[in-house]
Amino acid sequence: PTWSPDGSTLAFVSDCESRVIYTVPSMGGPVRLVHATAAEVKALDWAPDGQTLVFTTPAPETPGLQLLALASGAVRTLTTPDDVLHRATTPRFSPGGTRIAFVRRGPGSGRPVFLTDVADGTVTPAPGDATAARHLDWIDDETLVVVSYRSGANGLWRLDLGTGAMTWIPTRGEWSFYPSVAAESGALVYQDLYFEKNIWQVRLDAPGGRLLSTEPLLTSTWMDCEAQFSPDGTRLAFMASRSGFLEVWLSGVDGGDLVQVT
């Protein structure tokens, strides 16, 4: 569900029978079908004037950003994917309604942030290093809040579109997602995810035998994962974000003698 700018209406997606976009008064009332499509609808956002919705559909079914005029039901394809970056996700109208910011999801963890002009569909990469982005919203017409995998976790970053400067927004959680900025007050809400990911050691009385004990081996307040024994069994290679970025580390089989190798 997505609020209209004046708060009077909700737009939402239903896929019980086909993929359909509906609107409904926020206080309850008749549901209005505004668009039906064979493609899966992945995200919705409402233009500031309340007359247009933007939504995304995955490849190969009419991929890219689609603009839906609520009065006529007409749909205009605003962007199409290129050969490398496949799918547009999390589109958000700027407060002035002239641009849409979105993440292009491609192979690996690229996920760069792009901007498109609503009038002509021109797409430009956002300045700065907002790589591995997941979600975003506008703070004002020249500033985004972006969820980006930097410093070893998915955190919230303030992206200045004029300079490309990225500033960390301190949060209380280790992983933050889905930022949303209130249009009038500027208040920010977001989702925090807490979890502990460490490397544990399991001792057996014989290969494939009875469990004797389970205890933590490599622990920290950050991520420690993907441990592998060396061929001679004397060392461990593992991934850790102890340095602020996810890197490869080595240790002894007892968890000591830590060395960062990337």
Short mmCIF file of C-alpha atoms in Angstrom, two decimals:
data_model
loop_
_atom_site.label_atom_id
_atom_site.label_comp_id
_atom_site.label_asym_id
_atom_site.label_seq_id
_atom_site.Cartn_x
_atom_site.Cartn_y
_atom_site.Cartn_z
CA PRO A 1 0.00 0.00 0.00
CA THR A 2 1.10 3.55 -0.82
CA TRP A 3 -0.43 6.77 0.49
CA SER A 4 -1.59 9.50 -1.90
CA PRO A 5 0.10 12.87 -1.22
CA ASP A 6 -3.02 14.27 0.50
CA GLY A 7 -3.57 11.10 2.56
CA SER A 8 -7.09 10.55 1.24
CA THR A 9 -6.39 7.46 -0.86
CA LEU A 10 -4.30 4.30 -0.88
CA ALA A 11 -2.93 2.55 -3.95
CA PHE A 12 -2.09 -1.14 -3.62
CA VAL A 13 -1.35 -4.25 -5.66
CA SER A 14 -3.32 -7.50 -5.70
CA ASP A 15 -2.14 -10.69 -7.39
CA CYS A 16 -4.89 -13.08 -6.35
CA GLU A 17 -6.06 -13.60 -9.93
CA SER A 18 -3.94 -11.32 -12.08
CA ARG A 19 -1.63 -8.44 -11.26
CA VAL A 20 -3.93 -5.51 -10.58
CA ILE A 21 -3.38 -2.03 -9.15
CA TYR A 22 -6.28 -0.67 -7.12
CA THR A 23 -7.06 2.53 -5.26
CA VAL A 24 -9.32 2.79 -2.22
CA PRO A 25 -10.28 5.68 0.09
CA SER A 26 -8.06 5.60 3.15
CA MET A 27 -11.13 5.74 5.43
CA GLY A 28 -12.68 2.79 3.61
CA GLY A 29 -15.05 2.63 0.65
CA PRO A 30 -15.31 1.28 -2.88
CA VAL A 31 -12.20 -0.20 -4.46
CA ARG A 32 -11.31 1.10 -7.93
CA LEU A 33 -9.32 -0.96 -10.44
CA VAL A 34 -6.87 1.38 -12.17
CA HIS A 35 -4.55 -1.04 -14.02
CA ALA A 36 -4.30 -4.75 -14.82
CA THR A 37 -1.17 -6.39 -16.19
CA ALA A 38 0.25 -9.85 -16.85
CA ALA A 39 3.59 -8.74 -15.39
CA GLU A 40 4.40 -8.75 -11.71
CA VAL A 41 4.21 -5.30 -10.12
CA LYS A 42 7.19 -4.88 -7.78
CA ALA A 43 6.87 -1.37 -6.34
CA LEU A 44 4.54 1.65 -6.31
CA ASP A 45 5.01 5.35 -5.64
CA TRP A 46 2.65 8.28 -6.00
CA ALA A 47 3.55 11.52 -7.79
CA PRO A 48 3.29 14.66 -5.61
CA ASP A 49 0.39 15.98 -7.71
CA GLY A 50 -1.65 12.84 -6.97
CA GLN A 51 -2.36 12.21 -10.66
CA THR A 52 0.27 9.57 -11.51
CA LEU A 53 1.68 6.34 -10.12
CA VAL A 54 5.09 4.91 -10.97
CA PHE A 55 5.58 1.15 -10.75
CA THR A 56 8.16 -1.40 -11.82
CA THR A 57 7.88 -4.72 -13.61
CA PRO A 58 10.66 -7.29 -13.97
CA ALA A 59 12.19 -8.43 -17.26
CA PRO A 60 11.14 -9.72 -19.70
CA GLU A 61 7.55 -8.48 -19.24
CA THR A 62 7.66 -4.76 -20.11
CA PRO A 63 10.66 -4.16 -17.84
CA GLY A 64 11.62 -0.85 -16.33
CA LEU A 65 9.70 2.06 -14.84
CA GLN A 66 6.08 2.54 -15.90
CA LEU A 67 4.01 5.70 -15.39
CA LEU A 68 0.26 5.20 -14.86
CA ALA A 69 -2.07 8.19 -15.38
CA LEU A 70 -4.89 7.61 -12.89
CA ALA A 71 -7.48 9.69 -14.77
CA SER A 72 -7.16 7.87 -18.11
CA GLY A 73 -5.48 4.60 -17.15
CA ALA A 74 -2.80 5.19 -19.81
CA VAL A 75 0.61 3.66 -19.14
CA ARG A 76 3.89 5.11 -20.41
CA THR A 77 7.19 3.23 -20.28
CA LEU A 78 9.67 5.66 -18.78
CA THR A 79 12.84 3.53 -18.68
CA THR A 80 14.06 0.22 -20.09
CA PRO A 81 16.99 -1.82 -18.78
CA ASP A 82 20.34 -1.96 -20.52
CA ASP A 83 22.39 -5.07 -21.14
CA VAL A 84 24.14 -4.99 -17.77
CA LEU A 85 21.68 -3.55 -15.26
CA HIS A 86 18.51 -5.54 -15.53
CA ARG A 87 15.75 -4.24 -13.32
CA ALA A 88 14.65 -0.94 -11.84
CA THR A 89 13.53 -1.18 -8.20
CA THR A 90 12.24 1.09 -5.43
CA PRO A 91 11.28 4.12 -7.58
CA ARG A 92 10.57 7.33 -5.66
CA PHE A 93 9.28 10.64 -7.02
CA SER A 94 11.21 13.72 -5.97
CA PRO A 95 9.22 16.19 -3.82
CA GLY A 96 8.93 18.49 -6.85
CA GLY A 97 7.75 15.64 -9.06
CA THR A 98 10.26 16.27 -11.86
CA ARG A 99 12.59 13.32 -11.20
CA ILE A 100 12.40 9.73 -10.04
CA ALA A 101 15.25 8.08 -8.13
CA PHE A 102 15.59 4.32 -8.37
CA VAL A 103 18.00 1.44 -7.94
CA ARG A 104 19.03 -0.64 -10.92
CA ARG A 105 19.55 -4.23 -9.91
CA GLY A 106 22.11 -6.11 -12.01
CA PRO A 107 24.52 -9.00 -11.66
CA GLY A 108 26.30 -9.33 -8.33
CA SER A 109 25.91 -6.58 -5.75
CA GLY A 110 26.20 -3.51 -8.01
CA ARG A 111 22.80 -1.93 -7.38
CA PRO A 112 23.72 1.65 -8.32
CA VAL A 113 21.33 4.59 -7.87
CA PHE A 114 19.97 6.35 -10.97
CA LEU A 115 17.82 9.40 -11.64
CA THR A 116 15.34 9.77 -14.49
CA ASP A 117 13.64 12.89 -15.81
CA VAL A 118 9.87 12.40 -15.70
CA ALA A 119 9.32 14.59 -18.79
CA ASP A 120 11.66 12.87 -21.26
CA GLY A 121 12.85 9.68 -19.54
CA THR A 122 16.53 10.68 -19.59
CA VAL A 123 18.44 8.45 -17.17
CA THR A 124 21.62 9.58 -15.41
CA PRO A 125 23.63 7.89 -12.66
CA ALA A 126 23.42 9.58 -9.30
CA PRO A 127 26.71 11.16 -8.21
CA GLY A 128 28.65 9.63 -5.37
CA ASP A 129 29.42 6.06 -4.48
CA ALA A 130 26.00 4.69 -3.51
CA THR A 131 26.90 1.15 -4.58
CA ALA A 132 25.11 -1.96 -3.32
CA ALA A 133 22.02 0.20 -2.71
CA ARG A 134 18.73 -1.43 -1.73
CA HIS A 135 16.12 1.19 -0.80
CA LEU A 136 15.89 4.96 -0.90
CA ASP A 137 13.70 8.02 -0.40
CA TRP A 138 13.97 11.77 -0.92
CA ILE A 139 14.80 14.13 1.94
CA ASP A 140 14.40 17.16 -0.35
CA ASP A 141 14.80 17.83 -4.09
CA GLU A 142 18.60 17.63 -3.86
CA THR A 143 19.12 14.98 -1.19
CA LEU A 144 18.41 11.26 -0.90
CA VAL A 145 18.52 8.85 2.00
CA VAL A 146 19.94 5.60 0.63
CA VAL A 147 20.33 2.14 2.16
CA SER A 148 23.80 1.13 0.99
CA TYR A 149 26.12 -1.71 1.93
CA ARG A 150 29.08 0.27 3.21
CA SER A 151 31.21 -0.05 6.34
CA GLY A 152 30.26 -3.70 6.76
CA ALA A 153 26.49 -3.37 7.06
CA ASN A 154 23.40 -2.08 5.31
CA GLY A 155 23.23 1.43 6.76
CA LEU A 156 21.44 4.69 6.02
CA TRP A 157 23.40 7.30 4.11
CA ARG A 158 22.57 10.89 3.17
CA LEU A 159 23.46 11.44 -0.51
CA ASP A 160 23.92 15.03 -1.70
CA LEU A 161 22.99 15.04 -5.40
CA GLY A 162 24.87 18.28 -5.96
CA THR A 163 28.25 17.15 -4.68
CA GLY A 164 27.96 13.35 -4.51
CA ALA A 165 28.98 13.45 -0.85
CA MET A 166 27.66 10.58 1.28
CA THR A 167 27.19 11.05 5.02
CA TRP A 168 26.37 8.23 7.39
CA ILE A 169 23.11 8.62 9.32
CA PRO A 170 23.65 7.05 12.76
CA THR A 171 21.05 4.43 13.65
CA ARG A 172 20.69 2.08 16.61
CA GLY A 173 20.53 -1.11 14.54
CA GLU A 174 23.19 -3.06 12.71
CA TRP A 175 21.17 -3.34 9.47
CA SER A 176 18.69 -0.68 8.37
CA PHE A 177 16.17 -0.90 5.53
CA TYR A 178 13.10 0.78 3.93
CA PRO A 179 13.59 4.47 4.81
CA SER A 180 10.57 6.73 4.42
CA VAL A 181 10.63 10.50 4.94
CA ALA A 182 7.51 12.39 6.03
CA ALA A 183 6.82 15.11 3.46
CA GLU A 184 5.83 17.87 5.91
CA SER A 185 7.82 17.20 9.09
CA GLY A 186 10.92 15.60 7.55
CA ALA A 187 10.78 12.78 10.11
CA LEU A 188 12.48 9.56 9.02
CA VAL A 189 11.19 6.06 9.75
CA TYR A 190 13.05 2.90 8.81
CA GLN A 191 13.29 -0.80 9.64
CA ASP A 192 16.09 -2.15 11.82
CA LEU A 193 17.22 -5.77 11.60
CA TYR A 194 19.24 -7.32 14.42
CA PHE A 195 21.08 -10.63 14.20
CA GLU A 196 24.31 -12.23 15.36
CA LYS A 197 26.43 -14.11 12.82
CA ASN A 198 29.45 -15.90 14.24
CA ILE A 199 31.55 -18.98 13.45
CA TRP A 200 30.92 -21.98 15.72
CA GLN A 201 32.82 -25.17 16.39
CA VAL A 202 31.16 -28.56 16.74
CA ARG A 203 33.13 -31.43 18.30
CA LEU A 204 32.26 -35.10 17.63
CA ASP A 205 33.58 -38.21 19.31
CA ALA A 206 34.46 -39.64 15.86
CA PRO A 207 33.96 -38.61 12.21
CA GLY A 208 30.21 -38.62 11.70
CA GLY A 209 29.81 -39.68 15.31
CA ARG A 210 28.13 -38.46 18.47
CA LEU A 211 28.00 -34.74 19.30
CA LEU A 212 30.21 -33.81 22.24
CA SER A 213 30.01 -30.01 22.32
CA THR A 214 29.07 -26.86 20.40
CA GLU A 215 30.80 -23.59 21.17
CA PRO A 216 31.58 -20.24 19.47
CA LEU A 217 34.99 -20.08 17.77
CA LEU A 218 35.20 -16.69 16.00
CA THR A 219 32.91 -13.98 17.34
CA SER A 220 32.65 -10.21 17.11
CA THR A 221 30.01 -7.50 17.07
CA TRP A 222 30.18 -7.63 13.25
CA MET A 223 29.68 -10.42 10.72
CA ASP A 224 31.90 -13.53 10.81
CA CYS A 225 30.95 -16.24 8.32
CA GLU A 226 31.88 -18.73 5.55
CA ALA A 227 34.73 -20.49 7.38
CA GLN A 228 36.87 -23.00 5.46
CA PHE A 229 39.72 -25.21 6.69
CA SER A 230 43.06 -24.98 4.89
CA PRO A 231 44.08 -28.21 3.09
CA ASP A 232 46.52 -29.09 5.88
CA GLY A 233 43.95 -28.35 8.59
CA THR A 234 46.09 -25.83 10.44
CA ARG A 235 44.29 -22.60 9.53
CA LEU A 236 40.87 -21.17 8.78
CA ALA A 237 39.89 -18.72 6.05
CA PHE A 238 36.68 -16.77 6.69
CA MET A 239 34.76 -13.63 5.80
CA ALA A 240 34.41 -10.82 8.35
CA SER A 241 33.34 -7.18 8.43
CA ARG A 242 35.56 -6.36 11.42
CA SER A 243 37.47 -3.74 9.43
CA GLY A 244 34.29 -1.94 8.42
CA PHE A 245 34.07 -3.81 5.11
CA LEU A 246 33.44 -7.47 4.32
CA GLU A 247 36.93 -8.94 3.76
CA VAL A 248 38.82 -12.24 3.82
CA TRP A 249 40.62 -13.14 7.06
CA LEU A 250 42.83 -16.01 8.26
CA SER A 251 43.13 -17.50 11.72
CA GLY A 252 44.47 -20.53 13.50
CA VAL A 253 42.09 -23.43 14.08
CA ASP A 254 41.67 -22.18 17.66
CA GLY A 255 40.45 -18.78 16.41
CA GLY A 256 43.72 -16.99 17.28
CA ASP A 257 46.44 -15.35 15.15
CA LEU A 258 43.98 -13.25 13.13
CA VAL A 259 45.26 -11.79 9.86
CA GLN A 260 43.27 -9.66 7.39
CA VAL A 261 44.30 -10.65 3.85
CA THR A 262 42.09 -8.44 1.62
#
